[in-house]
Structure formats: C-alpha cells, structure tokens
Amino acid sequence: MEFNIDLYLGPEQCNHELMTAVYERAVQESKSPSHDIYHINDVLRNAWALYKSIPTNPEISWERIFMAGCLHDLGRNDPILHQTDSLAESIRLANPILIELGVPGQEIAVILEIIAQHDQPDLIPASLEALILKEADFLAGMGTTGVMRTILWAGESGRTIPQIVQTISERMPRRIASLQLEQSRNVATKLWPRAQLFLAQYQEELSGIEFESFTGKLIVFEGISGAGKGTQIQLLKEHIKEQGRDVAVISEPSSLFLSTLTQWKSERGHVDALERRFLLMADRAGTANRVKELLRAGVFVILDRSLISTMVYQGVDYLGMAEVLQWHEFFPSPDIVFLLDITAETALVRIDQSLTQGQRAVRDDYEEATLLETHRVLYHEALGLLPASIPQHIIDTSREIGEVQERIRELITEQGFLT
C-alpha cells in the first residue's frame, strides 16, 4: 500500500517540515528489514488512526507521537539486542538525530520517554502519547503482517521455526491482552484469527498432505453471459460421448441454490453479499461431493461455472478473490479451465437474440454493458490467481462456433485426455 506522508503530518500547528526531516532520517537509518520503512509506515498509520479516535486533548501532541513512531525501532538494527536492550539502543540512536535536526531539548526528553515505553506488554505507559505509540506498534505486529514480520525478524536474529511458532502463539496473545484502548482491542480481535489460521494450516501441513487421484477428468468452462458456454459445452459433451467415455454436465449454481435464494429474498426482503456468498458455499459443498463421486467412477465432468465465477461476482477485490479461492480447498482441482472470452457489446447482442427467439424470458441482473465488461476484466484477474499447475486457456468466442469447438478439442487432446 502506497504511503503518502502528507496525510499523516497532522494539524497545522505541527512543524511539518521538521516531522518530514525526522521521517526521512529514520528511513535512512533503519537497517533491519523487519523494522524498515514499511514497518514505520504501518506504525504511523495505526498511530494516526488511534490519535484521531481519541477526543481532543491538549496534552496529546501528534508531533511527538509521529517523531517517536519514526525512530522507535532503531535498536533493531542490531539483531543481537532484544527487549529492554533494544529499547535502550533505540533511545541512544534517536537522541543525536533529534538534536541534529533541531528538536527542542525538552521535547526530545518526552519523545525518548515515549520510545522507552513502547515495547513492554506488562507496562502501562504513563502518557496517552506513549500508549498510542505502544499500541500502534503492537497492532503492526499482528495478523498476517505480524506473521510476515515475525518470520523476517527470525531470519535476521537466527531464530528457529519452533521459536517463530512460539512468538505467534504466545507473544501475540500476550500483547493483545495488554491493549488498553478500545479501538486497539477491536482491531486486534479482527487480526488475531488470521494469525491463528496461519498456525492451524501450518500444523495441518506438518501432519502430512493427503492426495486423492481420480480416473475421471474435470473440465471447467467460464466466462461472462453470452460468451457461448452452453453451446460449447453441449458440443464437447457429444464429442466425449462419441469417444466412448461417460460424461456429465453440472451447472453452477444449482437449482436448489436458486430456489433457496428466492425463498430467502421472499422471507427477508433482501439478501446481502455475505449471505449470498455463504449460500453459494453451501451449494458448492454439495456439488463437490457429487463431482468427486463422478470423477472416482471415471466420468468426464464438465462444469458450467465454478469457484472462478464466485471470485468474480462475490470476490469484488483481490482479498475477496483470495478468500474464495482458499475456502474452496475442498473442491476437486480442475484438470483444465477454458475461459470463453468475448466483448460486452457482442455478448449483449447474443443475449438479446436469445430473448427475441424465446430461449429465455428476462435478462439477469448482471447482464448490462458496464457490468459485463467489468466482470470480463475480473475473470482474467481471477484466472491469474489459480495455481499455475492447472492448464488455463482463454478462447476468443467471437469466432465461428465450429472453429471455437475445434480449438477446445485440440487443447483437450494435447492434455492426453482424449485421442
């Protein structure tokens, strides 16, 4: 995330020029990869959010908090030093910098005291300024960021994997328990489960990874409405049957999901994005069981839409897409994925033709030019999040139907699925 220092220089009465000079010097002097500019930026962001959440108090100086936040971890330049020894080194290194840059002596004493109280879980800081820095720093060591920085610091200081696990499983909860500000506790409540998930998945991997191989093949078709998925799936199904193989076509979401969604809307009046996502997850769990049974029996399963569509329509952004991908670990991995690609304009022409010909009654909510083009872009992004081990092919379906089908069959043959 890009950091714009101008957003964190605070009220007009603050000495912005001096604060900028301290920030730039701190970035220059910070040598520890786990306590470098990225950590400084995180701490300043957190501190600013906490500072703004507290009612105006003339005793709280953002200028002091900012400068202390810039210089608080200089002692981490020496990976041998820990806890109070590292704090003492931070103070020793920060003092001459503040003097050189022209910070008044009385202010320097307060800033150094803020630094001295920031990394001690069992100590309740004597001032709100010190408390803000301490908790801003603690929050920057939680969640996925905390896991990354813990691992990075372990590499710097020569710590082992068991020590990393101990830091995450014991030190993080201890720091959470020490938080005094309600705002900090609320954020920590959200961040801590992410670290727990990391530990749980690590323990699971240590116990060994289970593999299940199938004699059947899972072929996934994706793309915006109007891309021609139904037509190409039907042609491929006939081709596979001609090859003497059993084949099944499964469409997602299921009719059960659609009827359930209708019932929810009827009874609740509205279904929000989170409710819809979890309804889809429940539906997909049932589909996964059915797909596995077919694959075990050697059947070629053609899936009309998959988790990729969920990433596009319910994922919204990179975080949402990644979450959807993780939640679908239970679903068999596709043997090949076809993204049928077409412009929104061409898709709408086809959709309108199907309406005119009576093949469908109404347009879906997503079948509008701007949304179709947005989703087209998201499909490409979602495809890039899939493991590289899954063969992925983008097929231009603006071409003739037969030409598109021929290309699909060629790619399946190249994978050795059919002759």
Short mmCIF file of C-alpha atoms in Angstrom, two decimals:
data_model
loop_
_atom_site.label_atom_id
_atom_site.label_comp_id
_atom_site.label_asym_id
_atom_site.label_seq_id
_atom_site.Cartn_x
_atom_site.Cartn_y
_atom_site.Cartn_z
CA MET A 1 0.00 0.00 0.00
CA GLU A 2 1.43 3.36 -1.03
CA PHE A 3 2.23 5.68 1.85
CA ASN A 4 1.63 9.42 1.48
CA ILE A 5 3.39 11.13 4.36
CA ASP A 6 1.42 14.34 3.83
CA LEU A 7 -1.68 12.55 5.10
CA TYR A 8 -0.01 11.88 8.45
CA LEU A 9 1.68 15.18 9.28
CA GLY A 10 -1.26 16.19 11.41
CA PRO A 11 -2.72 19.57 12.42
CA GLU A 12 -1.44 22.85 11.01
CA GLN A 13 0.23 23.76 14.29
CA CYS A 14 2.60 20.81 13.89
CA ASN A 15 6.05 21.51 12.44
CA HIS A 16 5.55 19.59 9.18
CA GLU A 17 9.00 20.42 7.84
CA LEU A 18 10.71 19.07 10.96
CA MET A 19 8.48 15.99 11.05
CA THR A 20 9.30 15.22 7.42
CA ALA A 21 13.01 15.57 8.14
CA VAL A 22 12.75 13.14 11.07
CA TYR A 23 10.82 10.65 8.92
CA GLU A 24 13.34 10.78 6.10
CA ARG A 25 16.25 10.37 8.52
CA ALA A 26 14.55 7.43 10.24
CA VAL A 27 14.02 5.68 6.92
CA GLN A 28 17.67 6.27 6.07
CA GLU A 29 18.94 4.94 9.41
CA SER A 30 16.64 1.89 9.73
CA LYS A 31 18.67 -1.15 8.63
CA SER A 32 16.51 -4.01 9.91
CA PRO A 33 14.35 -5.44 7.07
CA SER A 34 11.57 -6.27 9.54
CA HIS A 35 11.64 -2.77 11.02
CA ASP A 36 12.24 -0.69 7.90
CA ILE A 37 10.16 1.91 6.09
CA TYR A 38 7.21 -0.46 5.72
CA HIS A 39 7.00 -1.02 9.46
CA ILE A 40 7.46 2.69 10.17
CA ASN A 41 4.62 3.46 7.77
CA ASP A 42 2.36 0.85 9.37
CA VAL A 43 3.01 2.23 12.84
CA LEU A 44 2.34 5.81 11.74
CA ARG A 45 -0.91 4.79 10.04
CA ASN A 46 -2.06 2.95 13.15
CA ALA A 47 -0.97 5.75 15.47
CA TRP A 48 -2.77 8.38 13.40
CA ALA A 49 -6.00 6.34 13.45
CA LEU A 50 -5.77 5.93 17.24
CA TYR A 51 -4.88 9.60 17.74
CA LYS A 52 -7.92 10.73 15.75
CA SER A 53 -10.22 8.37 17.66
CA ILE A 54 -9.41 10.00 21.00
CA PRO A 55 -11.29 13.18 21.98
CA THR A 56 -9.23 16.36 21.58
CA ASN A 57 -6.75 16.64 24.43
CA PRO A 58 -4.20 19.48 24.64
CA GLU A 59 -1.80 17.16 26.46
CA ILE A 60 -1.51 14.88 23.42
CA SER A 61 0.97 16.06 20.81
CA TRP A 62 0.76 14.33 17.44
CA GLU A 63 4.14 15.80 16.59
CA ARG A 64 5.78 13.89 19.45
CA ILE A 65 3.96 10.66 18.63
CA PHE A 66 4.96 10.96 14.98
CA MET A 67 8.66 11.52 15.71
CA ALA A 68 8.73 8.71 18.27
CA GLY A 69 6.98 6.45 15.76
CA CYS A 70 9.65 7.19 13.18
CA LEU A 71 12.58 6.40 15.49
CA HIS A 72 11.15 3.81 17.90
CA ASP A 73 12.86 0.72 16.46
CA LEU A 74 16.34 1.92 15.51
CA GLY A 75 17.70 -0.51 18.11
CA ARG A 76 16.53 -3.38 15.90
CA ASN A 77 19.45 -2.61 13.62
CA ASP A 78 21.40 -4.91 15.93
CA PRO A 79 19.65 -8.34 15.82
CA ILE A 80 21.53 -9.48 18.93
CA LEU A 81 19.68 -6.98 21.11
CA HIS A 82 16.22 -7.80 22.47
CA GLN A 83 13.52 -6.12 24.57
CA THR A 84 14.93 -3.52 27.02
CA ASP A 85 18.41 -3.71 25.49
CA SER A 86 16.93 -2.93 22.08
CA LEU A 87 14.88 -0.10 23.58
CA ALA A 88 17.98 1.41 25.15
CA GLU A 89 19.76 1.24 21.80
CA SER A 90 16.82 2.93 20.05
CA ILE A 91 16.99 5.78 22.55
CA ARG A 92 20.76 6.05 22.16
CA LEU A 93 20.49 6.30 18.37
CA ALA A 94 17.43 8.57 18.32
CA ASN A 95 18.83 11.22 20.68
CA PRO A 96 21.58 12.64 18.43
CA ILE A 97 19.27 12.59 15.40
CA LEU A 98 16.69 14.71 17.20
CA ILE A 99 19.39 17.10 18.41
CA GLU A 100 20.92 17.40 14.94
CA LEU A 101 17.56 18.15 13.32
CA GLY A 102 16.83 20.92 15.81
CA VAL A 103 14.14 19.41 18.03
CA PRO A 104 13.97 21.39 21.32
CA GLY A 105 15.66 19.66 24.26
CA GLN A 106 12.50 19.49 26.38
CA GLU A 107 10.63 17.84 23.51
CA ILE A 108 13.46 15.37 22.95
CA ALA A 109 13.18 14.13 26.52
CA VAL A 110 9.45 13.46 26.09
CA ILE A 111 9.92 11.75 22.71
CA LEU A 112 12.62 9.46 24.10
CA GLU A 113 10.36 8.56 27.03
CA ILE A 114 7.59 7.65 24.58
CA ILE A 115 10.03 5.35 22.78
CA ALA A 116 11.20 3.82 26.08
CA GLN A 117 7.66 2.68 26.97
CA HIS A 118 6.54 1.28 23.61
CA ASP A 119 7.62 -2.40 23.56
CA GLN A 120 6.71 -3.68 27.01
CA PRO A 121 3.45 -5.69 27.27
CA ASP A 122 3.45 -5.62 31.08
CA LEU A 123 3.93 -1.85 31.30
CA ILE A 124 1.03 0.58 31.09
CA PRO A 125 2.54 3.78 29.63
CA ALA A 126 2.39 6.87 31.78
CA SER A 127 1.03 9.09 28.99
CA LEU A 128 -1.57 8.76 26.25
CA GLU A 129 1.13 9.61 23.73
CA ALA A 130 3.23 6.64 24.80
CA LEU A 131 0.13 4.43 24.92
CA ILE A 132 -0.80 5.36 21.35
CA LEU A 133 2.67 4.51 20.05
CA LYS A 134 2.86 1.28 22.01
CA GLU A 135 -0.49 0.02 20.75
CA ALA A 136 0.11 1.24 17.19
CA ASP A 137 3.35 -0.76 17.19
CA PHE A 138 1.65 -3.84 18.67
CA LEU A 139 -1.08 -3.73 16.01
CA ALA A 140 1.61 -3.61 13.33
CA GLY A 141 2.85 -6.94 14.68
CA MET A 142 -0.48 -8.77 14.48
CA GLY A 143 -2.41 -10.52 11.73
CA THR A 144 -0.72 -11.53 8.50
CA THR A 145 1.65 -8.56 8.70
CA GLY A 146 2.74 -9.75 12.12
CA VAL A 147 3.35 -13.26 10.81
CA MET A 148 5.47 -11.93 7.94
CA ARG A 149 7.50 -9.66 10.20
CA THR A 150 7.99 -12.40 12.80
CA ILE A 151 9.43 -14.69 10.15
CA LEU A 152 11.60 -11.91 8.73
CA TRP A 153 12.95 -10.99 12.19
CA ALA A 154 13.66 -14.65 12.90
CA GLY A 155 15.85 -14.73 9.81
CA GLU A 156 17.70 -11.63 10.97
CA SER A 157 18.22 -12.82 14.54
CA GLY A 158 18.86 -16.51 13.84
CA ARG A 159 15.71 -17.89 15.43
CA THR A 160 14.20 -21.28 14.61
CA ILE A 161 10.79 -22.34 13.31
CA PRO A 162 9.64 -23.51 16.79
CA GLN A 163 10.58 -20.07 18.13
CA ILE A 164 8.55 -18.42 15.36
CA VAL A 165 5.55 -20.56 16.27
CA GLN A 166 6.01 -19.68 19.94
CA THR A 167 6.17 -15.96 19.16
CA ILE A 168 2.93 -16.10 17.18
CA SER A 169 1.05 -18.43 19.51
CA GLU A 170 2.18 -16.92 22.83
CA ARG A 171 3.57 -13.43 22.33
CA MET A 172 0.77 -12.11 20.12
CA PRO A 173 -2.00 -13.10 22.59
CA ARG A 174 0.00 -11.56 25.41
CA ARG A 175 0.23 -8.29 23.51
CA ILE A 176 -3.48 -8.37 22.70
CA ALA A 177 -4.27 -8.84 26.39
CA SER A 178 -2.19 -5.76 27.21
CA LEU A 179 -4.14 -3.39 24.93
CA GLN A 180 -5.85 -0.57 26.82
CA LEU A 181 -7.60 1.39 24.07
CA GLU A 182 -10.97 0.06 22.92
CA GLN A 183 -10.13 0.89 19.31
CA SER A 184 -6.96 -1.19 19.51
CA ARG A 185 -8.80 -4.15 21.02
CA ASN A 186 -11.41 -4.04 18.26
CA VAL A 187 -8.76 -4.14 15.54
CA ALA A 188 -6.80 -6.88 17.32
CA THR A 189 -9.96 -9.00 17.56
CA LYS A 190 -10.11 -8.95 13.76
CA LEU A 191 -6.39 -9.52 13.17
CA TRP A 192 -5.73 -12.34 15.65
CA PRO A 193 -7.84 -15.02 13.85
CA ARG A 194 -5.67 -14.50 10.76
CA ALA A 195 -2.58 -15.47 12.71
CA GLN A 196 -4.45 -18.41 14.24
CA LEU A 197 -5.40 -19.60 10.77
CA PHE A 198 -1.75 -19.49 9.74
CA LEU A 199 -0.77 -21.63 12.74
CA ALA A 200 -3.60 -24.11 12.14
CA GLN A 201 -2.67 -24.53 8.49
CA TYR A 202 0.99 -24.93 9.40
CA GLN A 203 0.13 -27.71 11.87
CA GLU A 204 -2.06 -29.37 9.25
CA GLU A 205 0.77 -29.37 6.71
CA LEU A 206 3.13 -30.85 9.30
CA SER A 207 0.78 -33.81 9.72
CA GLY A 208 1.09 -34.63 6.03
CA ILE A 209 -0.84 -33.73 2.90
CA GLU A 210 -3.47 -36.16 1.67
CA PHE A 211 -3.73 -36.79 -2.05
CA GLU A 212 -6.67 -38.23 -3.96
CA SER A 213 -6.37 -39.08 -7.63
CA PHE A 214 -9.35 -39.55 -9.93
CA THR A 215 -9.77 -41.60 -13.08
CA GLY A 216 -12.23 -39.06 -14.48
CA LYS A 217 -11.45 -35.53 -15.66
CA LEU A 218 -12.86 -32.20 -14.50
CA ILE A 219 -13.27 -29.66 -17.31
CA VAL A 220 -14.36 -26.13 -16.34
CA PHE A 221 -15.97 -23.56 -18.62
CA GLU A 222 -16.11 -19.93 -17.50
CA GLY A 223 -16.94 -16.55 -19.00
CA ILE A 224 -19.48 -13.75 -18.96
CA SER A 225 -23.08 -14.30 -20.05
CA GLY A 226 -23.37 -14.53 -23.82
CA ALA A 227 -19.87 -15.97 -24.26
CA GLY A 228 -21.28 -19.24 -25.59
CA LYS A 229 -20.60 -21.59 -22.70
CA GLY A 230 -23.80 -23.60 -23.14
CA THR A 231 -23.23 -24.15 -26.85
CA GLN A 232 -19.60 -25.19 -26.49
CA ILE A 233 -20.32 -27.44 -23.51
CA GLN A 234 -23.03 -29.31 -25.41
CA LEU A 235 -20.75 -29.82 -28.43
CA LEU A 236 -17.91 -31.06 -26.23
CA LYS A 237 -20.26 -33.39 -24.36
CA GLU A 238 -21.31 -35.02 -27.63
CA HIS A 239 -17.68 -35.34 -28.70
CA ILE A 240 -16.67 -37.05 -25.46
CA LYS A 241 -19.59 -39.49 -25.76
CA GLU A 242 -18.51 -40.30 -29.32
CA GLN A 243 -15.12 -41.19 -27.87
CA GLY A 244 -16.83 -43.84 -25.75
CA ARG A 245 -16.41 -42.05 -22.43
CA ASP A 246 -19.04 -41.32 -19.81
CA VAL A 247 -19.69 -37.61 -19.42
CA ALA A 248 -21.81 -35.43 -17.12
CA VAL A 249 -22.57 -31.72 -17.26
CA ILE A 250 -23.10 -29.86 -13.99
CA SER A 251 -24.20 -26.24 -13.90
CA GLU A 252 -23.45 -23.88 -11.04
CA PRO A 253 -25.17 -22.63 -9.07
CA SER A 254 -27.65 -25.48 -8.69
CA SER A 255 -31.42 -25.22 -8.99
CA LEU A 256 -31.57 -25.81 -5.23
CA PHE A 257 -29.46 -22.71 -4.64
CA LEU A 258 -31.66 -20.62 -6.93
CA SER A 259 -34.85 -21.75 -5.20
CA THR A 260 -33.29 -21.19 -1.77
CA LEU A 261 -32.15 -17.71 -2.79
CA THR A 262 -35.66 -16.90 -3.99
CA GLN A 263 -37.08 -18.08 -0.66
CA TRP A 264 -34.56 -16.02 1.31
CA LYS A 265 -35.41 -12.93 -0.71
CA SER A 266 -39.12 -13.56 -0.19
CA GLU A 267 -38.85 -14.01 3.58
CA ARG A 268 -36.11 -11.46 4.32
CA GLY A 269 -36.77 -8.90 1.61
CA HIS A 270 -33.06 -8.71 0.81
CA VAL A 271 -30.00 -10.96 0.58
CA ASP A 272 -26.69 -9.16 1.09
CA ALA A 273 -23.36 -10.13 -0.48
CA LEU A 274 -22.10 -12.07 2.54
CA GLU A 275 -25.30 -14.10 2.87
CA ARG A 276 -25.22 -14.89 -0.84
CA ARG A 277 -21.58 -15.95 -0.66
CA PHE A 278 -22.21 -18.44 2.14
CA LEU A 279 -25.32 -19.80 0.46
CA LEU A 280 -23.15 -20.41 -2.59
CA MET A 281 -20.53 -22.11 -0.44
CA ALA A 282 -23.12 -24.50 0.99
CA ASP A 283 -24.38 -25.22 -2.51
CA ARG A 284 -20.87 -25.82 -3.80
CA ALA A 285 -20.09 -28.24 -0.97
CA GLY A 286 -22.95 -30.41 -2.20
CA THR A 287 -21.75 -30.06 -5.78
CA ALA A 288 -18.23 -31.05 -4.72
CA ASN A 289 -19.47 -34.34 -3.28
CA ARG A 290 -21.34 -35.11 -6.48
CA VAL A 291 -18.34 -34.21 -8.65
CA LYS A 292 -16.00 -36.39 -6.59
CA GLU A 293 -18.29 -39.41 -6.95
CA LEU A 294 -18.38 -38.99 -10.72
CA LEU A 295 -14.62 -38.48 -11.02
CA ARG A 296 -13.95 -41.59 -8.93
CA ALA A 297 -16.16 -43.51 -11.36
CA GLY A 298 -14.05 -42.35 -14.31
CA VAL A 299 -16.62 -39.88 -15.64
CA PHE A 300 -15.66 -36.74 -17.56
CA VAL A 301 -17.33 -33.90 -15.65
CA ILE A 302 -17.95 -30.64 -17.49
CA LEU A 303 -18.59 -27.80 -15.06
CA ASP A 304 -20.60 -24.83 -16.31
CA ARG A 305 -19.18 -22.13 -14.00
CA SER A 306 -17.14 -22.79 -10.88
CA LEU A 307 -15.42 -21.06 -7.98
CA ILE A 308 -13.94 -18.68 -10.56
CA SER A 309 -17.39 -17.15 -11.06
CA THR A 310 -17.72 -16.79 -7.30
CA MET A 311 -14.38 -14.98 -7.25
CA VAL A 312 -15.68 -12.62 -9.94
CA TYR A 313 -19.20 -11.96 -8.67
CA GLN A 314 -18.73 -12.26 -4.89
CA GLY A 315 -14.98 -11.65 -4.52
CA VAL A 316 -15.14 -7.98 -5.59
CA ASP A 317 -11.42 -7.31 -4.93
CA TYR A 318 -8.12 -9.18 -4.57
CA LEU A 319 -8.73 -10.01 -0.90
CA GLY A 320 -12.21 -11.32 -1.61
CA MET A 321 -10.98 -13.41 -4.54
CA ALA A 322 -8.16 -14.90 -2.47
CA GLU A 323 -10.62 -15.76 0.32
CA VAL A 324 -12.94 -17.53 -2.12
CA LEU A 325 -10.00 -19.49 -3.52
CA GLN A 326 -8.94 -20.57 -0.04
CA TRP A 327 -12.45 -21.56 1.01
CA HIS A 328 -12.68 -23.94 -1.93
CA GLU A 329 -9.86 -26.25 -0.88
CA PHE A 330 -12.49 -28.99 -0.52
CA PHE A 331 -13.39 -28.85 -4.22
CA PRO A 332 -11.53 -31.08 -6.71
CA SER A 333 -8.93 -29.20 -8.70
CA PRO A 334 -9.85 -28.74 -12.39
CA ASP A 335 -7.85 -30.69 -14.95
CA ILE A 336 -8.32 -27.87 -17.45
CA VAL A 337 -10.06 -24.48 -17.47
CA PHE A 338 -11.50 -22.70 -20.50
CA LEU A 339 -12.30 -19.01 -20.20
CA LEU A 340 -14.58 -18.16 -23.11
CA ASP A 341 -13.78 -14.54 -23.86
CA ILE A 342 -15.96 -12.02 -25.66
CA THR A 343 -16.61 -8.28 -25.54
CA ALA A 344 -19.57 -6.95 -23.61
CA GLU A 345 -21.07 -5.50 -26.79
CA THR A 346 -21.03 -8.84 -28.61
CA ALA A 347 -22.34 -10.63 -25.53
CA LEU A 348 -25.33 -8.27 -25.31
CA VAL A 349 -26.18 -8.86 -28.97
CA ARG A 350 -26.28 -12.60 -28.30
CA ILE A 351 -28.30 -12.16 -25.11
CA ASP A 352 -30.87 -10.01 -26.93
CA GLN A 353 -31.09 -12.58 -29.72
CA SER A 354 -31.86 -15.32 -27.20
CA LEU A 355 -34.58 -13.13 -25.69
CA THR A 356 -36.10 -12.44 -29.11
CA GLN A 357 -36.03 -16.12 -30.02
CA GLY A 358 -37.78 -17.06 -26.78
CA GLN A 359 -34.82 -19.05 -25.44
CA ARG A 360 -35.01 -17.07 -22.21
CA ALA A 361 -37.56 -14.80 -20.54
CA VAL A 362 -35.55 -11.93 -18.99
CA ARG A 363 -32.04 -10.62 -18.58
CA ASP A 364 -30.15 -11.45 -15.42
CA ASP A 365 -29.13 -8.64 -13.05
CA TYR A 366 -25.52 -8.80 -14.26
CA GLU A 367 -26.34 -8.63 -17.99
CA GLU A 368 -25.71 -4.93 -18.52
CA ALA A 369 -22.89 -3.49 -20.67
CA THR A 370 -20.82 -1.88 -17.92
CA LEU A 371 -21.13 -4.84 -15.55
CA LEU A 372 -20.37 -7.35 -18.30
CA GLU A 373 -17.17 -5.54 -19.21
CA THR A 374 -16.20 -5.18 -15.54
CA HIS A 375 -16.75 -8.90 -14.98
CA ARG A 376 -14.84 -9.74 -18.14
CA VAL A 377 -11.78 -8.00 -16.70
CA LEU A 378 -12.29 -9.70 -13.33
CA TYR A 379 -12.43 -13.12 -14.99
CA HIS A 380 -8.95 -12.54 -16.39
CA GLU A 381 -7.71 -11.46 -12.95
CA ALA A 382 -9.33 -14.44 -11.23
CA LEU A 383 -7.76 -16.84 -13.70
CA GLY A 384 -4.37 -15.46 -12.72
CA LEU A 385 -4.98 -16.43 -9.08
CA LEU A 386 -5.38 -20.12 -9.90
CA PRO A 387 -2.38 -22.40 -9.33
CA ALA A 388 -0.09 -22.40 -12.36
CA SER A 389 -0.29 -26.20 -12.36
CA ILE A 390 -3.86 -26.02 -13.73
CA PRO A 391 -3.92 -25.70 -17.56
CA GLN A 392 -5.77 -22.47 -18.36
CA HIS A 393 -6.84 -21.31 -21.81
CA ILE A 394 -8.55 -18.11 -22.92
CA ILE A 395 -10.65 -18.78 -26.02
CA ASP A 396 -11.93 -15.99 -28.26
CA THR A 397 -15.55 -16.96 -28.87
CA SER A 398 -16.29 -14.16 -31.31
CA ARG A 399 -15.16 -16.65 -33.95
CA GLU A 400 -17.35 -19.26 -35.62
CA ILE A 401 -18.85 -21.85 -33.27
CA GLY A 402 -17.21 -24.76 -35.07
CA GLU A 403 -13.81 -23.09 -35.06
CA VAL A 404 -14.04 -22.47 -31.31
CA GLN A 405 -15.06 -26.07 -30.64
CA GLU A 406 -12.22 -27.39 -32.78
CA ARG A 407 -9.71 -25.41 -30.71
CA ILE A 408 -11.20 -26.69 -27.44
CA ARG A 409 -10.94 -30.29 -28.64
CA GLU A 410 -7.34 -29.74 -29.75
CA LEU A 411 -6.36 -28.48 -26.30
CA ILE A 412 -8.07 -31.39 -24.55
CA THR A 413 -6.31 -33.84 -26.86
CA GLU A 414 -2.96 -32.15 -26.19
CA GLN A 415 -3.50 -32.82 -22.47
CA GLY A 416 -3.91 -36.52 -23.28
CA PHE A 417 -7.50 -36.70 -22.04
CA LEU A 418 -8.87 -37.95 -25.37
CA THR A 419 -7.48 -39.23 -28.66
#
